[in-house]
PDB file of C-alpha atoms and ligand atoms in Angstrom:
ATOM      1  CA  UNK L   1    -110.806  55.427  43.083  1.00  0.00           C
ATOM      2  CA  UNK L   2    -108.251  55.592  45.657  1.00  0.00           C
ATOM      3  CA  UNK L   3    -105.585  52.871  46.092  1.00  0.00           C
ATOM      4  CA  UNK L   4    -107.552  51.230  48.929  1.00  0.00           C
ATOM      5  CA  UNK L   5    -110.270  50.872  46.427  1.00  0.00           C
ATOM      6  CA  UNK L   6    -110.648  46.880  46.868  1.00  0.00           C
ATOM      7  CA  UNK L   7    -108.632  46.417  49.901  1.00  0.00           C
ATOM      8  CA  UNK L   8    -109.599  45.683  53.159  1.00  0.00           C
ATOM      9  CA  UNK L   9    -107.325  46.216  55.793  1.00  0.00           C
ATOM     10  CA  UNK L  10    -107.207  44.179  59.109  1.00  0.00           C
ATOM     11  CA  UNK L  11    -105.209  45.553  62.025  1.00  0.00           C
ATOM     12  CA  UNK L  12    -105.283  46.050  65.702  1.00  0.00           C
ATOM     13  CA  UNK L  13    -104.764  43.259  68.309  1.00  0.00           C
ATOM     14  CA  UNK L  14    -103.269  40.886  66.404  1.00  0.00           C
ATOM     15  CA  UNK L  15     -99.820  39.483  65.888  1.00  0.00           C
ATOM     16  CA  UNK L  16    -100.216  39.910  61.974  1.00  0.00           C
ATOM     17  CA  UNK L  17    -102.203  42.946  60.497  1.00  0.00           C
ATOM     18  CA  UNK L  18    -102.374  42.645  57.268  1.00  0.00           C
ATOM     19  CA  UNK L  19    -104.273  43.958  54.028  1.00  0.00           C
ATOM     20  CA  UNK L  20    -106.475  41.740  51.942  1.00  0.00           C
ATOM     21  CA  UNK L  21    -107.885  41.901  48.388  1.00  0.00           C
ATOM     22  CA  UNK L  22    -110.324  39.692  46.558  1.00  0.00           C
ATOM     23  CA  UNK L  23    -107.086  37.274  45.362  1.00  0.00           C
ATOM     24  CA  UNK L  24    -105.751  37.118  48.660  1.00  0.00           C
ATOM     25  CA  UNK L  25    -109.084  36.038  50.707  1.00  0.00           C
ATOM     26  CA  UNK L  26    -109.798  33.327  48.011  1.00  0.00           C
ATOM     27  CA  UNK L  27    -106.160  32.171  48.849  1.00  0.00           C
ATOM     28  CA  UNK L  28    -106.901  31.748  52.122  1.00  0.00           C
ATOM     29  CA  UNK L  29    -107.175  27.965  53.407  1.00  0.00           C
ATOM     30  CA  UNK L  30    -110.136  25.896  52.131  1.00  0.00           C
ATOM     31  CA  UNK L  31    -111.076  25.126  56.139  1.00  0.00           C
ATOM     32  CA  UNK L  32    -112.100  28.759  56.565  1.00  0.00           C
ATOM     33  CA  UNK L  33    -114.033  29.489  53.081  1.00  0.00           C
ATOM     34  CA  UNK L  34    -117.229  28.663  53.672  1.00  0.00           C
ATOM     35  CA  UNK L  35    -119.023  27.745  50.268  1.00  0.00           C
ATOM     36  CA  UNK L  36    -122.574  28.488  48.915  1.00  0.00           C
ATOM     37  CA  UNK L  37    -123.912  30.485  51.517  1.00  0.00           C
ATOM     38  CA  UNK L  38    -127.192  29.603  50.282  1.00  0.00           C
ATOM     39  CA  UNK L  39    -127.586  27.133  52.238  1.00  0.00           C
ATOM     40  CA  UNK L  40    -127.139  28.732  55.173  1.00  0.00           C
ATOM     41  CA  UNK L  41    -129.713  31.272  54.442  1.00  0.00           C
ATOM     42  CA  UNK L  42    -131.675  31.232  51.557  1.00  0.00           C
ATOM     43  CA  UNK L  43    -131.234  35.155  51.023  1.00  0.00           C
ATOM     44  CA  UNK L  44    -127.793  35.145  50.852  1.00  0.00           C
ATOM     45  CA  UNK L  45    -125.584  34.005  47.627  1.00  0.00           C
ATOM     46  CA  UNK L  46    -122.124  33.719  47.142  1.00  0.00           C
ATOM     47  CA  UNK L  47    -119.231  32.297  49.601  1.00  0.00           C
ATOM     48  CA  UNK L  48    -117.195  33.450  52.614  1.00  0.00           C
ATOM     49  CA  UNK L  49    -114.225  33.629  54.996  1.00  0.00           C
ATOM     50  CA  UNK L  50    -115.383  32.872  58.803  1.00  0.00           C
ATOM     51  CA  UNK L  51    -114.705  34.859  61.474  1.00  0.00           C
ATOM     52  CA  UNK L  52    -112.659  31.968  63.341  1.00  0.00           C
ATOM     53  CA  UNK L  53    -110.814  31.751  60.053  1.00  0.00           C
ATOM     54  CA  UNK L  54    -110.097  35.279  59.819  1.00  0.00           C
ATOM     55  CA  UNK L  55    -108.873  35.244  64.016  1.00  0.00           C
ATOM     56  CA  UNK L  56    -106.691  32.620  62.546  1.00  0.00           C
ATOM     57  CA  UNK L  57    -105.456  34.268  59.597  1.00  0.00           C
ATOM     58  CA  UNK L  58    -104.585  37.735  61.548  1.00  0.00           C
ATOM     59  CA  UNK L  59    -103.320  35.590  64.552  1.00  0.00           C
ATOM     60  CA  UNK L  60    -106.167  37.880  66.919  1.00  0.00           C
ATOM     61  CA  UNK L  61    -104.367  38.903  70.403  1.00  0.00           C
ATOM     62  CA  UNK L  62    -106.225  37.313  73.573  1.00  0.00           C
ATOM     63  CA  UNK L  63    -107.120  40.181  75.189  1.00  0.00           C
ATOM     64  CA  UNK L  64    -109.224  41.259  71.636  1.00  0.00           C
ATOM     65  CA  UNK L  65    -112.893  41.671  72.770  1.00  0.00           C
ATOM     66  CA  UNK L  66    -114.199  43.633  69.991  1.00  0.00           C
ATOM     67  CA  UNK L  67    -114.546  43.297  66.467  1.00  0.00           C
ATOM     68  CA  UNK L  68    -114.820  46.654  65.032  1.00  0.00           C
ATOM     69  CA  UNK L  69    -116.456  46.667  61.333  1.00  0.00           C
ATOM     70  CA  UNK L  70    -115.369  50.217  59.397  1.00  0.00           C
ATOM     71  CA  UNK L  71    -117.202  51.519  55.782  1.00  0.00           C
ATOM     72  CA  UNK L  72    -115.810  54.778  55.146  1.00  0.00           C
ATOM     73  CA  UNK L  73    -118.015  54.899  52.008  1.00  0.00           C
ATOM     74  CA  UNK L  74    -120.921  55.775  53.950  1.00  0.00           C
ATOM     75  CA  UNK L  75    -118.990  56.346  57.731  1.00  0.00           C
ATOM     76  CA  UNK L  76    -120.941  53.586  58.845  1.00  0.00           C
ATOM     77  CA  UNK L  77    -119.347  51.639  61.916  1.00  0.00           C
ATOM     78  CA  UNK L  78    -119.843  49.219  64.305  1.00  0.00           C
ATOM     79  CA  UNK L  79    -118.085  47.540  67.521  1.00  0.00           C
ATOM     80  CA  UNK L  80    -119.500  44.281  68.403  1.00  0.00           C
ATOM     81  CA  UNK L  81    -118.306  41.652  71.104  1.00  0.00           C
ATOM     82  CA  UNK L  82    -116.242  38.741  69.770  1.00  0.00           C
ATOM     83  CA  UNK L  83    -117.476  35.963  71.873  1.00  0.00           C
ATOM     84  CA  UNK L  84    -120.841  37.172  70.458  1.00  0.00           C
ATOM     85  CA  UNK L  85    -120.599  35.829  67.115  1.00  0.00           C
ATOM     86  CA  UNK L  86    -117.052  34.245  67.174  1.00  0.00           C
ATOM     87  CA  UNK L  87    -118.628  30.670  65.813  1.00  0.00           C
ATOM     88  CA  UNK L  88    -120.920  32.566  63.286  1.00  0.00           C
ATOM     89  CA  UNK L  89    -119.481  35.554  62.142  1.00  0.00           C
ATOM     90  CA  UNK L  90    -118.315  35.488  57.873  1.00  0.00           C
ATOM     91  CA  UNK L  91    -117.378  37.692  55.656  1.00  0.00           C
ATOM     92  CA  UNK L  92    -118.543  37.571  52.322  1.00  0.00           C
ATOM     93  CA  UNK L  93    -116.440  38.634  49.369  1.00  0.00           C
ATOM     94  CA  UNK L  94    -116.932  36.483  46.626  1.00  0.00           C
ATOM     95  CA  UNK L  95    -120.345  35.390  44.433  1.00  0.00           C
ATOM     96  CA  UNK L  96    -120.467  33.975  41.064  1.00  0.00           C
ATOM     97  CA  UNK L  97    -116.605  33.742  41.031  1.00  0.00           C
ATOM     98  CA  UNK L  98    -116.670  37.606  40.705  1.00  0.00           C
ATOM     99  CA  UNK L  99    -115.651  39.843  43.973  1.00  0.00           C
ATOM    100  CA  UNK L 100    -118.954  40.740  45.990  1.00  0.00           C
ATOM    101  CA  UNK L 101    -121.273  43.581  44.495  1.00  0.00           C
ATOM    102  CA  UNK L 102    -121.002  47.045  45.781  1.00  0.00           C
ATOM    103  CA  UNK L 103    -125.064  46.872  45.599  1.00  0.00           C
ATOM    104  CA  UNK L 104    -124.681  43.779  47.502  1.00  0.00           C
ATOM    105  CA  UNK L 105    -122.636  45.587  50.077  1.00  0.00           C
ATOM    106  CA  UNK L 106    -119.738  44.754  48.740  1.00  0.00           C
ATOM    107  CA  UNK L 107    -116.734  44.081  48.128  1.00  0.00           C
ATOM    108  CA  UNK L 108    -116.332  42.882  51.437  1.00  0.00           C
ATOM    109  CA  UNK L 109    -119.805  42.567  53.569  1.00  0.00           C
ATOM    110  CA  UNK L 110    -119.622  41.309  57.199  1.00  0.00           C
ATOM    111  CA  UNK L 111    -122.942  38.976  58.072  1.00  0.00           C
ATOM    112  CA  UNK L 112    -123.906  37.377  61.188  1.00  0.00           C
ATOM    113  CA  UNK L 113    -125.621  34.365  60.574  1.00  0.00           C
ATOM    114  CA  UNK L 114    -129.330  33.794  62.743  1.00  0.00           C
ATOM    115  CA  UNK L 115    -129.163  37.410  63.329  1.00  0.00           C
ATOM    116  CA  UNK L 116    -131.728  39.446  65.241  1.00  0.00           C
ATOM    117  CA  UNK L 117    -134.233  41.555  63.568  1.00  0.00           C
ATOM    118  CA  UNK L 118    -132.743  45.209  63.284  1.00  0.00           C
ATOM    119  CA  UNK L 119    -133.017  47.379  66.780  1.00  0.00           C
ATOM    120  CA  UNK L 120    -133.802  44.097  68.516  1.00  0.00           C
ATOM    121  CA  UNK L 121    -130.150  43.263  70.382  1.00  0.00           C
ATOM    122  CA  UNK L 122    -126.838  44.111  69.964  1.00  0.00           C
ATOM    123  CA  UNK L 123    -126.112  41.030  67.300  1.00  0.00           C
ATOM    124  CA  UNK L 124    -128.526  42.541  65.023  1.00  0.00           C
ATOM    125  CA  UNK L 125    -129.095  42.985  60.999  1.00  0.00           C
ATOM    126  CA  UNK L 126    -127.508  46.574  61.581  1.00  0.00           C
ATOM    127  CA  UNK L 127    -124.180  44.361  62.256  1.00  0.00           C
ATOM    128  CA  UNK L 128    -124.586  43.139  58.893  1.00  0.00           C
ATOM    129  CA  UNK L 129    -121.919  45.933  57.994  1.00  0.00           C
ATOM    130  CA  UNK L 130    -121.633  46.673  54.221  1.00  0.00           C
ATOM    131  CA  UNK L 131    -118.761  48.340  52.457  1.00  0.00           C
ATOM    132  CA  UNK L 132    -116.197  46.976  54.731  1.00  0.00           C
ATOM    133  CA  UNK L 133    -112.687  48.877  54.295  1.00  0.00           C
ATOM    134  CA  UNK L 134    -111.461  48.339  57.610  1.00  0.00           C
ATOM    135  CA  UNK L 135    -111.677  45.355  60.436  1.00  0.00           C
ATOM    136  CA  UNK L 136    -109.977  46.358  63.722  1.00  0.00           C
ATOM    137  CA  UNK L 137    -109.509  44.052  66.882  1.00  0.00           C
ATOM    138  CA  UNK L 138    -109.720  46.476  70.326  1.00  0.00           C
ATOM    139  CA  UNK L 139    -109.763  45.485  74.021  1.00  0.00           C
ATOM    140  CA  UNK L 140    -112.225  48.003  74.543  1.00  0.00           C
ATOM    141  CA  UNK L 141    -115.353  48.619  72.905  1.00  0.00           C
ATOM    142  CA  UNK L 142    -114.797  50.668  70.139  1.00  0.00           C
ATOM    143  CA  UNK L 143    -116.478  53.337  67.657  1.00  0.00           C
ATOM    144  CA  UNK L 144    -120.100  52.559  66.964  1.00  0.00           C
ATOM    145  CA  UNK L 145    -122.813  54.738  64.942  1.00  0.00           C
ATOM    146  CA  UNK L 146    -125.213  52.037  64.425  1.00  0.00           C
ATOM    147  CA  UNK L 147    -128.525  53.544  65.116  1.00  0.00           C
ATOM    148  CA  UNK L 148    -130.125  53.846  68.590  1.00  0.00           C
ATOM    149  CA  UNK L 149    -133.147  53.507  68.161  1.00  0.00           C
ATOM    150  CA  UNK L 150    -136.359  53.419  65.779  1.00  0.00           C
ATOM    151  CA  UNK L 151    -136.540  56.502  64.503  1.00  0.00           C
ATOM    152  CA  UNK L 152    -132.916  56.306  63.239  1.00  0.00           C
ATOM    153  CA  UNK L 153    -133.031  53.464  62.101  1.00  0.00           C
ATOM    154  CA  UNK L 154    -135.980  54.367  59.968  1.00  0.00           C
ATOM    155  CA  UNK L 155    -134.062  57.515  58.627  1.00  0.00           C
ATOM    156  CA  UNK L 156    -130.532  55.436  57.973  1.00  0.00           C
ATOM    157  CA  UNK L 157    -133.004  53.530  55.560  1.00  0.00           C
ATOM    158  CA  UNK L 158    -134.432  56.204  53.712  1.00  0.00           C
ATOM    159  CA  UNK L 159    -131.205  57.767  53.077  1.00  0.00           C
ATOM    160  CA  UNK L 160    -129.992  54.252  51.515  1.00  0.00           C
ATOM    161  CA  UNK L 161    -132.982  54.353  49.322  1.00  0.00           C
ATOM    162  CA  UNK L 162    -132.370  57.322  48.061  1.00  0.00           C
ATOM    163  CA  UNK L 163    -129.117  57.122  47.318  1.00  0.00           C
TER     164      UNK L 163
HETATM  165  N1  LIG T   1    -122.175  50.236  55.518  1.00  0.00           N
HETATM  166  C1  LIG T   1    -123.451  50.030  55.910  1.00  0.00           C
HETATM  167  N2  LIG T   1    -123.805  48.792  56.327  1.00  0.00           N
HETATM  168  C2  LIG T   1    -125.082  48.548  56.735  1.00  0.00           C
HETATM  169  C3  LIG T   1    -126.045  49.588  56.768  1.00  0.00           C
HETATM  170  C4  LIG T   1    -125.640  50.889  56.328  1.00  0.00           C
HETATM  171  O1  LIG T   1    -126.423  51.861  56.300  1.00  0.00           O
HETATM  172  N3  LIG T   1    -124.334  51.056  55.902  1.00  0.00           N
HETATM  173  N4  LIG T   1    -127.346  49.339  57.217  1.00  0.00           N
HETATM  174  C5  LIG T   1    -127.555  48.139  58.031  1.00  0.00           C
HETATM  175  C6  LIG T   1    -128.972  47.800  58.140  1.00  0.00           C
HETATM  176  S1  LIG T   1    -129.874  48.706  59.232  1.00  0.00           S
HETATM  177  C7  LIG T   1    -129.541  46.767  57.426  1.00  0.00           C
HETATM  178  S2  LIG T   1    -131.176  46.320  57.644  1.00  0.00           S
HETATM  179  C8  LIG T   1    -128.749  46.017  56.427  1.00  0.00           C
HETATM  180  C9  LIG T   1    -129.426  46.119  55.076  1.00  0.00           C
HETATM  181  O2  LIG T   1    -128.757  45.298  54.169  1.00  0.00           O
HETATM  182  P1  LIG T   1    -129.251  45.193  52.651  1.00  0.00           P
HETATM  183  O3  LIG T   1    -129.070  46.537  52.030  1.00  0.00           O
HETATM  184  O4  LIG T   1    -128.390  44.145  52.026  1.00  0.00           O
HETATM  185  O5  LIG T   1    -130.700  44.811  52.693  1.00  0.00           O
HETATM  186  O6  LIG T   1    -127.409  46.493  56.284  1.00  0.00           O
HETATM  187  C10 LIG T   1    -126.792  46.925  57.473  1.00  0.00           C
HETATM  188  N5  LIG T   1    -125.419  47.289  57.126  1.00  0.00           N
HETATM  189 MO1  LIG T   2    -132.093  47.734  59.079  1.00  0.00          MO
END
């Protein structure tokens, strides 16, 4: 494991980048966790930051437009507007007390909640970025290898399943 392993690293435009860890995100103030995701969708366990908390945290720049959402353990990325999902935007990191599940996409997943069906708009389940090792604020849109369309989308999910 390298020493990010567990650390998720938040940079960009914003007046404080900074590094987070499991400790450090359940330190964060109790008016940005947001508890029991369960009932906020019945598939989803465990508890998050929110994205306005995060904005907060990081102090985001005003001219920030983009979220960009990095796993480098499968080079999956994507760039996605702020004012988007700026009121509905969490990241998950904790369930059962314990950090997030790496088969859960964890240990930091980014999830959009009332999100579109996969392929079906730009605030999609695609967004739903797993593995998260890397948040970075741009002006600009920035790198984005979400699939395109079906057919990719189709083959990003076979090569999940199988590993
Ligand atoms: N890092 C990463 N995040 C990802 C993906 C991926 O391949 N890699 N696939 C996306 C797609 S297309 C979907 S449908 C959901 C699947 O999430 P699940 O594995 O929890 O069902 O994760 C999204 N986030
Ligand atoms: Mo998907």
């Amino acid at each position: 494991m390298s020493d990010n392993a567990g650390k998720l690293r938040v940079d960009g435009a914003v007046e404080s980048p900074q590094s987070f860890t499991f400790e450090s995100l359940a330190a964060v103030d109790s008016r940005f966790q947001v508890l029991d995701l369960q009932r906020i969708d019945p598939k989803k366990k465990g508890d998050a930051i929110s994205l306005a908390g995060l904005l907060e945290v990081v102090r985001v720049k005003p001219e920030a437009k983009f979220i960009g959402l990095h796993a480098a353990a499968d080079n999956f990325h994507a760039s996605i507007p702020l004012d988007a999902i700026r009121e509905r935007g969490l990241l998950i990191y904790r369930v059962d007390d314990a950090p997030l599940p790496v088969k859960a996409g964890g240990p930091f997943r980014f999830f959009i909640i009332d999100h579109a069906a996969c392929k079906t708009h730009e605030v999609d389940e695609c967004a739903n970025v797993k593995f998260v090792d890397h948040i970075e604020f741009t002006v600009e849109r920035g790198f984005d290898n979400r699939p395109h369309d079906e057919a990719e989308h189709q083959a990003l999910h076979e090569k999940e399943s199988h590993g």
